[in-house]
PDB file of C-alpha atoms and ligand atoms in Angstrom:
ATOM      1  CA  MET R   1     -29.180  25.695 -34.650  1.00 49.00           C
ATOM      2  CA  THR R   2     -27.490  26.085 -38.010  1.00 51.00           C
ATOM      3  CA  ASN R   3     -24.123  27.591 -37.601  1.00 58.00           C
ATOM      4  CA  ALA R   4     -23.165  30.059 -40.266  1.00 81.00           C
ATOM      5  CA  LEU R   5     -20.236  31.608 -38.453  1.00 95.00           C
ATOM      6  CA  ALA R   6     -16.886  31.805 -40.220  1.00 97.00           C
ATOM      7  CA  THR R   7     -14.367  30.269 -37.831  1.00 97.00           C
ATOM      8  CA  SER R   8     -10.800  28.982 -37.694  1.00 98.00           C
ATOM      9  CA  GLU R   9      -9.275  26.841 -34.945  1.00 98.00           C
ATOM     10  CA  LEU R  10      -7.088  28.463 -32.298  1.00 98.00           C
ATOM     11  CA  LYS R  11      -5.177  25.206 -32.001  1.00 97.00           C
ATOM     12  CA  PRO R  12      -5.952  21.901 -33.715  1.00 96.00           C
ATOM     13  CA  GLY R  13      -9.023  20.523 -31.928  1.00 96.00           C
ATOM     14  CA  PHE R  14      -9.314  23.410 -29.483  1.00 98.00           C
ATOM     15  CA  GLY R  15     -10.939  26.832 -29.548  1.00 98.00           C
ATOM     16  CA  VAL R  16     -12.106  28.909 -32.487  1.00 98.00           C
ATOM     17  CA  GLU R  17     -11.560  32.400 -33.704  1.00 98.00           C
ATOM     18  CA  ILE R  18     -14.862  33.770 -34.973  1.00 98.00           C
ATOM     19  CA  HIS R  19     -14.463  36.088 -37.939  1.00 98.00           C
ATOM     20  CA  ASP R  20     -16.577  38.909 -39.324  1.00 96.00           C
ATOM     21  CA  VAL R  21     -18.739  39.503 -36.256  1.00 97.00           C
ATOM     22  CA  ASP R  22     -19.088  42.937 -34.689  1.00 97.00           C
ATOM     23  CA  LEU R  23     -20.256  42.030 -31.186  1.00 97.00           C
ATOM     24  CA  ALA R  24     -21.469  45.499 -30.267  1.00 96.00           C
ATOM     25  CA  ALA R  25     -23.737  45.554 -33.341  1.00 96.00           C
ATOM     26  CA  ALA R  26     -24.771  41.876 -33.312  1.00 97.00           C
ATOM     27  CA  ASP R  27     -28.453  40.996 -32.858  1.00 96.00           C
ATOM     28  CA  ASN R  28     -29.551  38.388 -30.307  1.00 96.00           C
ATOM     29  CA  ALA R  29     -29.697  35.568 -32.874  1.00 96.00           C
ATOM     30  CA  LEU R  30     -26.079  36.167 -33.894  1.00 97.00           C
ATOM     31  CA  LEU R  31     -24.970  36.372 -30.255  1.00 97.00           C
ATOM     32  CA  ALA R  32     -26.720  33.027 -29.634  1.00 97.00           C
ATOM     33  CA  GLU R  33     -24.609  31.480 -32.426  1.00 97.00           C
ATOM     34  CA  VAL R  34     -21.454  32.873 -30.855  1.00 98.00           C
ATOM     35  CA  VAL R  35     -22.478  31.392 -27.480  1.00 98.00           C
ATOM     36  CA  SER R  36     -23.216  28.065 -29.139  1.00 97.00           C
ATOM     37  CA  ALA R  37     -19.684  27.995 -30.603  1.00 97.00           C
ATOM     38  CA  PHE R  38     -18.322  28.704 -27.126  1.00 98.00           C
ATOM     39  CA  HIS R  39     -20.137  25.682 -25.633  1.00 98.00           C
ATOM     40  CA  ARG R  40     -18.605  23.358 -28.231  1.00 97.00           C
ATOM     41  CA  HIS R  41     -15.020  24.549 -28.549  1.00 98.00           C
ATOM     42  CA  GLY R  42     -13.574  25.376 -25.115  1.00 98.00           C
ATOM     43  CA  ALA R  43     -12.696  28.958 -26.070  1.00 98.00           C
ATOM     44  CA  ILE R  44     -13.640  31.632 -28.578  1.00 98.00           C
ATOM     45  CA  LEU R  45     -11.718  34.655 -29.792  1.00 98.00           C
ATOM     46  CA  LEU R  46     -13.099  37.698 -31.610  1.00 98.00           C
ATOM     47  CA  ARG R  47     -10.677  40.392 -32.700  1.00 98.00           C
ATOM     48  CA  ASP R  48     -10.980  44.131 -33.324  1.00 98.00           C
ATOM     49  CA  GLN R  49     -14.010  44.540 -31.085  1.00 98.00           C
ATOM     50  CA  HIS R  50     -14.978  48.013 -29.981  1.00 96.00           C
ATOM     51  CA  MET R  51     -16.775  47.215 -26.747  1.00 95.00           C
ATOM     52  CA  PRO R  52     -17.737  50.020 -24.393  1.00 96.00           C
ATOM     53  CA  PRO R  53     -18.689  48.538 -20.994  1.00 97.00           C
ATOM     54  CA  ALA R  54     -22.456  48.493 -21.698  1.00 97.00           C
ATOM     55  CA  ASP R  55     -21.884  46.413 -24.848  1.00 97.00           C
ATOM     56  CA  LEU R  56     -19.527  44.073 -23.031  1.00 98.00           C
ATOM     57  CA  VAL R  57     -22.173  43.503 -20.362  1.00 98.00           C
ATOM     58  CA  ARG R  58     -24.817  42.794 -23.021  1.00 98.00           C
ATOM     59  CA  PHE R  59     -22.440  40.284 -24.645  1.00 98.00           C
ATOM     60  CA  GLY R  60     -21.774  38.615 -21.278  1.00 98.00           C
ATOM     61  CA  ARG R  61     -25.488  38.302 -20.530  1.00 98.00           C
ATOM     62  CA  ALA R  62     -25.979  36.390 -23.790  1.00 98.00           C
ATOM     63  CA  PHE R  63     -24.117  33.543 -22.029  1.00 98.00           C
ATOM     64  CA  GLY R  64     -26.223  33.664 -18.867  1.00 98.00           C
ATOM     65  CA  PRO R  65     -26.442  35.562 -15.591  1.00 98.00           C
ATOM     66  CA  LEU R  66     -23.202  37.322 -14.680  1.00 98.00           C
ATOM     67  CA  GLU R  67     -21.266  36.490 -11.533  1.00 96.00           C
ATOM     68  CA  GLY R  68     -20.273  39.259  -9.163  1.00 90.00           C
ATOM     69  CA  HIS R  69     -16.664  39.679  -8.091  1.00 83.00           C
ATOM     70  CA  THR R  70     -15.349  38.484  -4.751  1.00 72.00           C
ATOM     71  CA  VAL R  71     -13.149  41.551  -4.424  1.00 75.00           C
ATOM     72  CA  GLN R  72     -14.964  44.813  -5.154  1.00 83.00           C
ATOM     73  CA  ASP R  73     -11.910  47.115  -5.197  1.00 87.00           C
ATOM     74  CA  PHE R  74     -11.542  47.296  -8.976  1.00 94.00           C
ATOM     75  CA  VAL R  75     -15.013  46.940 -10.455  1.00 95.00           C
ATOM     76  CA  LEU R  76     -16.264  49.727 -12.752  1.00 95.00           C
ATOM     77  CA  PRO R  77     -18.558  51.935 -10.650  1.00 92.00           C
ATOM     78  CA  GLU R  78     -21.177  52.197 -13.439  1.00 94.00           C
ATOM     79  CA  HIS R  79     -20.839  48.531 -14.427  1.00 95.00           C
ATOM     80  CA  PRO R  80     -19.955  46.485 -11.328  1.00 95.00           C
ATOM     81  CA  ASP R  81     -20.040  43.236 -13.343  1.00 96.00           C
ATOM     82  CA  ILE R  82     -16.828  44.381 -15.027  1.00 97.00           C
ATOM     83  CA  TYR R  83     -13.563  43.982 -13.149  1.00 96.00           C
ATOM     84  CA  VAL R  84     -10.485  45.907 -14.263  1.00 96.00           C
ATOM     85  CA  LEU R  85      -7.082  44.265 -14.599  1.00 95.00           C
ATOM     86  CA  SER R  86      -4.402  46.917 -14.920  1.00 96.00           C
ATOM     87  CA  ASN R  87      -1.144  48.319 -13.619  1.00 96.00           C
ATOM     88  CA  ARG R  88      -2.195  51.867 -14.531  1.00 95.00           C
ATOM     89  CA  ILE R  89      -2.227  54.463 -11.747  1.00 94.00           C
ATOM     90  CA  GLU R  90      -4.729  57.317 -11.896  1.00 92.00           C
ATOM     91  CA  ASP R  91      -4.641  60.151  -9.357  1.00 93.00           C
ATOM     92  CA  GLY R  92      -2.211  58.119  -7.274  1.00 93.00           C
ATOM     93  CA  ARG R  93      -4.492  55.079  -7.130  1.00 92.00           C
ATOM     94  CA  PRO R  94      -4.310  51.790  -9.049  1.00 93.00           C
ATOM     95  CA  VAL R  95      -7.305  51.482 -11.397  1.00 93.00           C
ATOM     96  CA  GLY R  96      -7.181  47.697 -11.487  1.00 94.00           C
ATOM     97  CA  ALA R  97      -5.767  44.484 -10.086  1.00 93.00           C
ATOM     98  CA  HIS R  98      -2.196  43.877 -11.198  1.00 91.00           C
ATOM     99  CA  ASN R  99      -0.635  40.431 -11.753  1.00 85.00           C
ATOM    100  CA  ASP R 100      -3.882  38.651 -10.961  1.00 84.00           C
ATOM    101  CA  GLY R 101      -4.210  35.075 -12.157  1.00 86.00           C
ATOM    102  CA  ILE R 102      -0.565  34.091 -12.565  1.00 89.00           C
ATOM    103  CA  GLY R 103      -0.204  30.332 -12.066  1.00 90.00           C
ATOM    104  CA  TRP R 104      -2.394  27.564 -13.526  1.00 93.00           C
ATOM    105  CA  HIS R 105      -5.934  27.522 -12.149  1.00 93.00           C
ATOM    106  CA  THR R 106      -9.616  27.668 -13.004  1.00 93.00           C
ATOM    107  CA  ASP R 107     -11.657  30.625 -11.810  1.00 92.00           C
ATOM    108  CA  HIS R 108     -13.810  30.146  -8.720  1.00 91.00           C
ATOM    109  CA  ASN R 109     -12.995  26.438  -8.498  1.00 93.00           C
ATOM    110  CA  PHE R 110     -13.580  26.795  -4.739  1.00 93.00           C
ATOM    111  CA  LYS R 111     -17.275  27.624  -5.264  1.00 94.00           C
ATOM    112  CA  ALA R 112     -20.025  24.989  -5.256  1.00 95.00           C
ATOM    113  CA  GLU R 113     -20.978  26.382  -8.682  1.00 96.00           C
ATOM    114  CA  PRO R 114     -17.771  27.723 -10.246  1.00 96.00           C
ATOM    115  CA  VAL R 115     -18.045  30.368 -12.966  1.00 97.00           C
ATOM    116  CA  MET R 116     -18.844  28.878 -16.364  1.00 98.00           C
ATOM    117  CA  CYS R 117     -16.652  31.197 -18.372  1.00 98.00           C
ATOM    118  CA  THR R 118     -14.245  34.052 -18.077  1.00 98.00           C
ATOM    119  CA  MET R 119     -14.166  36.766 -20.699  1.00 98.00           C
ATOM    120  CA  LEU R 120     -11.492  39.375 -21.205  1.00 98.00           C
ATOM    121  CA  HIS R 121     -11.611  42.427 -23.431  1.00 98.00           C
ATOM    122  CA  ALA R 122      -8.186  43.928 -24.197  1.00 98.00           C
ATOM    123  CA  ARG R 123      -8.048  47.711 -23.939  1.00 98.00           C
ATOM    124  CA  ILE R 124      -4.305  48.388 -23.515  1.00 97.00           C
ATOM    125  CA  VAL R 125      -1.810  45.672 -24.427  1.00 97.00           C
ATOM    126  CA  PRO R 126       1.965  45.606 -23.808  1.00 97.00           C
ATOM    127  CA  PRO R 127       4.001  44.878 -26.970  1.00 95.00           C
ATOM    128  CA  GLU R 128       5.451  41.804 -25.254  1.00 95.00           C
ATOM    129  CA  GLY R 129       4.478  39.564 -22.345  1.00 94.00           C
ATOM    130  CA  SER R 130       1.083  39.307 -20.613  1.00 95.00           C
ATOM    131  CA  ASP R 131       0.012  36.367 -22.796  1.00 97.00           C
ATOM    132  CA  THR R 132      -2.884  34.234 -21.591  1.00 98.00           C
ATOM    133  CA  LEU R 133      -2.397  30.460 -21.743  1.00 98.00           C
ATOM    134  CA  LEU R 134      -5.296  28.018 -21.922  1.00 98.00           C
ATOM    135  CA  ALA R 135      -4.826  24.291 -21.285  1.00 98.00           C
ATOM    136  CA  ASP R 136      -7.314  21.930 -22.922  1.00 98.00           C
ATOM    137  CA  GLY R 137      -8.472  19.498 -20.236  1.00 98.00           C
ATOM    138  CA  VAL R 138     -10.500  17.450 -22.738  1.00 98.00           C
ATOM    139  CA  ALA R 139      -7.522  16.719 -24.997  1.00 98.00           C
ATOM    140  CA  ALA R 140      -5.453  15.906 -21.896  1.00 98.00           C
ATOM    141  CA  TYR R 141      -8.076  13.446 -20.629  1.00 98.00           C
ATOM    142  CA  GLU R 142      -8.530  11.831 -24.032  1.00 98.00           C
ATOM    143  CA  ALA R 143      -4.765  11.345 -24.413  1.00 98.00           C
ATOM    144  CA  LEU R 144      -4.648   9.179 -21.256  1.00 98.00           C
ATOM    145  CA  SER R 145      -4.713   5.398 -21.481  1.00 98.00           C
ATOM    146  CA  ALA R 146      -8.002   3.689 -20.629  1.00 98.00           C
ATOM    147  CA  GLU R 147      -6.370   2.328 -17.435  1.00 98.00           C
ATOM    148  CA  GLU R 148      -5.231   5.772 -16.347  1.00 98.00           C
ATOM    149  CA  GLN R 149      -8.678   7.228 -17.100  1.00 98.00           C
ATOM    150  CA  ALA R 150     -10.270   4.496 -14.984  1.00 98.00           C
ATOM    151  CA  ARG R 151      -7.904   5.324 -12.092  1.00 97.00           C
ATOM    152  CA  LEU R 152      -8.704   9.046 -12.267  1.00 98.00           C
ATOM    153  CA  ASP R 153     -12.451   8.825 -12.963  1.00 98.00           C
ATOM    154  CA  PRO R 154     -13.578   8.276  -9.342  1.00 98.00           C
ATOM    155  CA  LEU R 155     -11.221  10.826  -7.707  1.00 98.00           C
ATOM    156  CA  GLN R 156     -12.613  13.857  -5.939  1.00 98.00           C
ATOM    157  CA  LEU R 157     -10.790  17.028  -4.948  1.00 97.00           C
ATOM    158  CA  CYS R 158     -11.490  19.154  -1.916  1.00 97.00           C
ATOM    159  CA  HIS R 159     -11.386  22.783  -3.140  1.00 95.00           C
ATOM    160  CA  SER R 160     -10.894  25.383  -0.467  1.00 92.00           C
ATOM    161  CA  TYR R 161     -11.040  29.161  -0.551  1.00 90.00           C
ATOM    162  CA  ALA R 162      -9.573  29.339   2.937  1.00 88.00           C
ATOM    163  CA  PHE R 163      -6.609  27.191   1.942  1.00 87.00           C
ATOM    164  CA  LEU R 164      -6.056  29.067  -1.331  1.00 83.00           C
ATOM    165  CA  ALA R 165      -6.285  32.487   0.316  1.00 81.00           C
ATOM    166  CA  GLN R 166      -3.820  31.449   3.003  1.00 80.00           C
ATOM    167  CA  MET R 167      -1.424  30.107   0.387  1.00 78.00           C
ATOM    168  CA  ARG R 168      -1.652  33.220  -1.816  1.00 74.00           C
ATOM    169  CA  GLU R 169      -1.248  35.659   1.026  1.00 71.00           C
ATOM    170  CA  HIS R 170       1.413  33.651   2.862  1.00 67.00           C
ATOM    171  CA  GLY R 171      -0.480  34.610   5.991  1.00 63.00           C
ATOM    172  CA  ARG R 172       0.088  38.349   5.331  1.00 66.00           C
ATOM    173  CA  LYS R 173      -3.563  39.246   5.233  1.00 69.00           C
ATOM    174  CA  THR R 174      -6.356  37.950   7.411  1.00 74.00           C
ATOM    175  CA  ILE R 175      -9.393  36.870   5.435  1.00 77.00           C
ATOM    176  CA  SER R 176     -12.572  38.053   7.137  1.00 82.00           C
ATOM    177  CA  ALA R 177     -14.811  35.516   8.863  1.00 85.00           C
ATOM    178  CA  GLU R 178     -17.645  36.727   6.627  1.00 85.00           C
ATOM    179  CA  VAL R 179     -15.763  35.887   3.421  1.00 82.00           C
ATOM    180  CA  LEU R 180     -14.712  32.524   4.840  1.00 85.00           C
ATOM    181  CA  ALA R 181     -18.292  31.689   5.827  1.00 89.00           C
ATOM    182  CA  ALA R 182     -19.464  32.585   2.312  1.00 87.00           C
ATOM    183  CA  ASN R 183     -16.882  30.208   0.819  1.00 89.00           C
ATOM    184  CA  PRO R 184     -16.922  26.869   2.648  1.00 93.00           C
ATOM    185  CA  ASP R 185     -14.782  24.005   1.312  1.00 95.00           C
ATOM    186  CA  VAL R 186     -16.401  22.071  -1.559  1.00 97.00           C
ATOM    187  CA  ILE R 187     -15.775  18.707  -3.179  1.00 97.00           C
ATOM    188  CA  HIS R 188     -15.654  18.440  -6.981  1.00 98.00           C
ATOM    189  CA  PRO R 189     -14.838  15.528  -9.279  1.00 98.00           C
ATOM    190  CA  LEU R 190     -11.340  15.499 -10.790  1.00 98.00           C
ATOM    191  CA  ILE R 191     -12.807  14.437 -14.132  1.00 98.00           C
ATOM    192  CA  ARG R 192     -15.498  16.891 -15.079  1.00 98.00           C
ATOM    193  CA  THR R 193     -18.256  16.184 -17.598  1.00 98.00           C
ATOM    194  CA  HIS R 194     -19.235  18.975 -19.978  1.00 98.00           C
ATOM    195  CA  PRO R 195     -22.994  19.564 -19.775  1.00 97.00           C
ATOM    196  CA  ALA R 196     -23.242  20.540 -23.473  1.00 96.00           C
ATOM    197  CA  ASP R 197     -22.134  17.206 -24.938  1.00 96.00           C
ATOM    198  CA  GLY R 198     -20.773  14.925 -22.211  1.00 97.00           C
ATOM    199  CA  ARG R 199     -17.106  15.349 -23.118  1.00 98.00           C
ATOM    200  CA  LYS R 200     -14.827  14.730 -20.163  1.00 98.00           C
ATOM    201  CA  ALA R 201     -12.031  16.984 -18.989  1.00 98.00           C
ATOM    202  CA  LEU R 202      -9.175  16.597 -16.567  1.00 98.00           C
ATOM    203  CA  TRP R 203     -10.182  19.385 -14.198  1.00 98.00           C
ATOM    204  CA  VAL R 204      -7.331  19.591 -11.769  1.00 96.00           C
ATOM    205  CA  SER R 205      -6.445  22.670  -9.806  1.00 88.00           C
ATOM    206  CA  GLY R 206      -3.766  23.918  -7.457  1.00 83.00           C
ATOM    207  CA  GLY R 207      -4.671  25.459  -4.111  1.00 83.00           C
ATOM    208  CA  THR R 208      -6.844  22.545  -3.043  1.00 92.00           C
ATOM    209  CA  ARG R 209      -6.667  20.489   0.134  1.00 94.00           C
ATOM    210  CA  GLY R 210      -6.099  17.372  -1.974  1.00 95.00           C
ATOM    211  CA  PHE R 211      -7.976  14.228  -2.982  1.00 97.00           C
ATOM    212  CA  VAL R 212     -10.718  13.031  -0.673  1.00 97.00           C
ATOM    213  CA  GLY R 213      -9.453  10.084   1.370  1.00 96.00           C
ATOM    214  CA  TRP R 214      -5.792  10.541   0.361  1.00 96.00           C
ATOM    215  CA  ASP R 215      -2.754  11.417   2.394  1.00 95.00           C
ATOM    216  CA  GLN R 216      -2.158  15.153   1.826  1.00 93.00           C
ATOM    217  CA  GLU R 217       1.474  14.915   0.755  1.00 94.00           C
ATOM    218  CA  GLU R 218       0.697  12.118  -1.678  1.00 96.00           C
ATOM    219  CA  SER R 219      -2.233  14.182  -2.978  1.00 96.00           C
ATOM    220  CA  PHE R 220      -0.138  17.281  -3.590  1.00 95.00           C
ATOM    221  CA  ARG R 221       2.504  15.274  -5.406  1.00 96.00           C
ATOM    222  CA  ARG R 222      -0.096  13.684  -7.687  1.00 97.00           C
ATOM    223  CA  ILE R 223      -1.867  17.024  -8.276  1.00 96.00           C
ATOM    224  CA  ASP R 224       1.422  18.675  -9.273  1.00 96.00           C
ATOM    225  CA  GLU R 225       2.065  15.827 -11.713  1.00 97.00           C
ATOM    226  CA  LEU R 226      -1.386  16.183 -13.227  1.00 98.00           C
ATOM    227  CA  ILE R 227      -1.054  19.966 -13.581  1.00 97.00           C
ATOM    228  CA  GLU R 228       2.294  19.461 -15.259  1.00 97.00           C
ATOM    229  CA  TYR R 229       0.713  16.881 -17.562  1.00 98.00           C
ATOM    230  CA  VAL R 230      -2.300  18.983 -18.627  1.00 98.00           C
ATOM    231  CA  THR R 231      -0.201  22.126 -19.153  1.00 97.00           C
ATOM    232  CA  GLN R 232       2.289  20.577 -21.574  1.00 98.00           C
ATOM    233  CA  ASP R 233       2.692  22.557 -24.805  1.00 97.00           C
ATOM    234  CA  ARG R 234       0.717  19.985 -26.771  1.00 98.00           C
ATOM    235  CA  PHE R 235      -2.451  20.807 -24.787  1.00 98.00           C
ATOM    236  CA  VAL R 236      -1.867  24.567 -24.451  1.00 98.00           C
ATOM    237  CA  PHE R 237      -3.014  27.494 -26.558  1.00 98.00           C
ATOM    238  CA  ARG R 238      -0.997  30.673 -26.027  1.00 98.00           C
ATOM    239  CA  HIS R 239      -2.914  33.843 -26.738  1.00 98.00           C
ATOM    240  CA  LYS R 240      -0.935  36.927 -27.704  1.00 98.00           C
ATOM    241  CA  TRP R 241      -3.171  39.893 -27.111  1.00 98.00           C
ATOM    242  CA  ARG R 242      -4.074  42.694 -29.476  1.00 98.00           C
ATOM    243  CA  VAL R 243      -6.154  45.702 -28.506  1.00 98.00           C
ATOM    244  CA  GLY R 244      -9.818  44.917 -29.190  1.00 98.00           C
ATOM    245  CA  ASP R 245      -9.541  41.164 -28.579  1.00 98.00           C
ATOM    246  CA  VAL R 246     -12.380  39.465 -26.777  1.00 98.00           C
ATOM    247  CA  LEU R 247     -11.359  36.034 -25.500  1.00 98.00           C
ATOM    248  CA  VAL R 248     -13.860  33.802 -23.715  1.00 98.00           C
ATOM    249  CA  TRP R 249     -12.797  30.495 -22.243  1.00 98.00           C
ATOM    250  CA  ASP R 250     -14.786  27.665 -20.761  1.00 98.00           C
ATOM    251  CA  ASN R 251     -13.755  27.044 -17.158  1.00 98.00           C
ATOM    252  CA  ARG R 252     -15.561  23.686 -17.215  1.00 98.00           C
ATOM    253  CA  CYS R 253     -12.875  22.112 -19.391  1.00 98.00           C
ATOM    254  CA  THR R 254      -9.735  24.290 -19.260  1.00 98.00           C
ATOM    255  CA  LEU R 255      -7.067  25.623 -16.934  1.00 97.00           C
ATOM    256  CA  HIS R 256      -5.518  29.005 -17.560  1.00 97.00           C
ATOM    257  CA  THR R 257      -2.739  31.277 -16.437  1.00 96.00           C
ATOM    258  CA  GLY R 258      -1.621  34.813 -17.152  1.00 95.00           C
ATOM    259  CA  THR R 259       2.036  35.613 -17.784  1.00 95.00           C
ATOM    260  CA  LEU R 260       4.080  38.528 -16.536  1.00 95.00           C
ATOM    261  CA  PHE R 261       5.184  41.566 -18.513  1.00 95.00           C
ATOM    262  CA  ASP R 262       7.623  44.421 -17.926  1.00 94.00           C
ATOM    263  CA  ASP R 263       5.395  46.667 -15.862  1.00 94.00           C
ATOM    264  CA  THR R 264       8.127  49.281 -15.487  1.00 94.00           C
ATOM    265  CA  ARG R 265       7.846  49.977 -19.249  1.00 96.00           C
ATOM    266  CA  TYR R 266       4.361  48.949 -20.305  1.00 96.00           C
ATOM    267  CA  VAL R 267       0.751  49.398 -19.365  1.00 96.00           C
ATOM    268  CA  ARG R 268      -1.852  46.690 -19.567  1.00 97.00           C
ATOM    269  CA  GLU R 269      -5.586  47.107 -19.161  1.00 97.00           C
ATOM    270  CA  MET R 270      -8.283  44.481 -19.564  1.00 97.00           C
ATOM    271  CA  HIS R 271     -11.948  44.300 -18.677  1.00 98.00           C
ATOM    272  CA  ARG R 272     -12.942  40.967 -17.181  1.00 97.00           C
ATOM    273  CA  MET R 273     -16.381  39.428 -16.774  1.00 97.00           C
ATOM    274  CA  TRP R 274     -17.607  36.153 -15.333  1.00 97.00           C
ATOM    275  CA  VAL R 275     -20.732  34.173 -16.145  1.00 98.00           C
ATOM    276  CA  LYS R 276     -22.380  31.954 -13.536  1.00 98.00           C
ATOM    277  CA  GLY R 277     -21.911  28.210 -13.803  1.00 97.00           C
ATOM    278  CA  ASP R 278     -23.351  24.896 -12.614  1.00 96.00           C
ATOM    279  CA  ARG R 279     -22.297  22.333 -10.080  1.00 97.00           C
ATOM    280  CA  PRO R 280     -19.533  20.156 -11.625  1.00 98.00           C
ATOM    281  CA  PHE R 281     -20.360  16.487 -12.193  1.00 97.00           C
TER     282      PHE R 281
HETATM  283 FE1  FE2 V 301      -8.178  33.251 -13.594  1.00 91.91          FE
END
């Protein structure tokens, strides 16, 4: 496909901002070009997008089938593929999940087929805080020595919803047997190959049971080191939100985290969507 999009890098070698595209008005051919840029760059950003939920869903479907949300509390009733992140209270009830996604992770890493990408559309943005940080796992892998790459290449991580849920809730909430049965532990490679072009990414994640065949304590220590390595400033893009931003990142080759904001002074509201992914290899 010829690519006629006007783009600029988000960070040298990682991510692109796509200019002069109105997603809600774009035809299918233009959306396909946007998706193609996503597959090659790790993340895409489009600013000043007016995206009512129906248009956001159409945009998401250009990437592939959408993934439903594990927790149904904050999906839009008319558009259940859209999940609301917000601290806003309406009629005494929170309209969205608040402080979701703080701490480095990849979405749905505990699934056999983790979500391919996460997209956020900014609707209300605090003047400070609530940045989203993306760590480039490809750059991190490529910066390793050949010896270190060879040591990491064969490692496999046991990802576990049960373990993650327990850790997050500190045992406060019991996870239903149904949810646990739907999310059995899975094993994924530490070094993940991108299906679009074979580039390799350091795809480490917290909340796992550790490396297969390793002592757990030794595993956790090594995982913490690797997370610290991949999330150094040199591999990280920090996104400062503006209303109308659409940011899509590729969970196959990045880690991400949200950051806090002063929720006693400011309101934040984002619409989130997930697109189904493949089995990591
Ligand atoms: Fe996330």
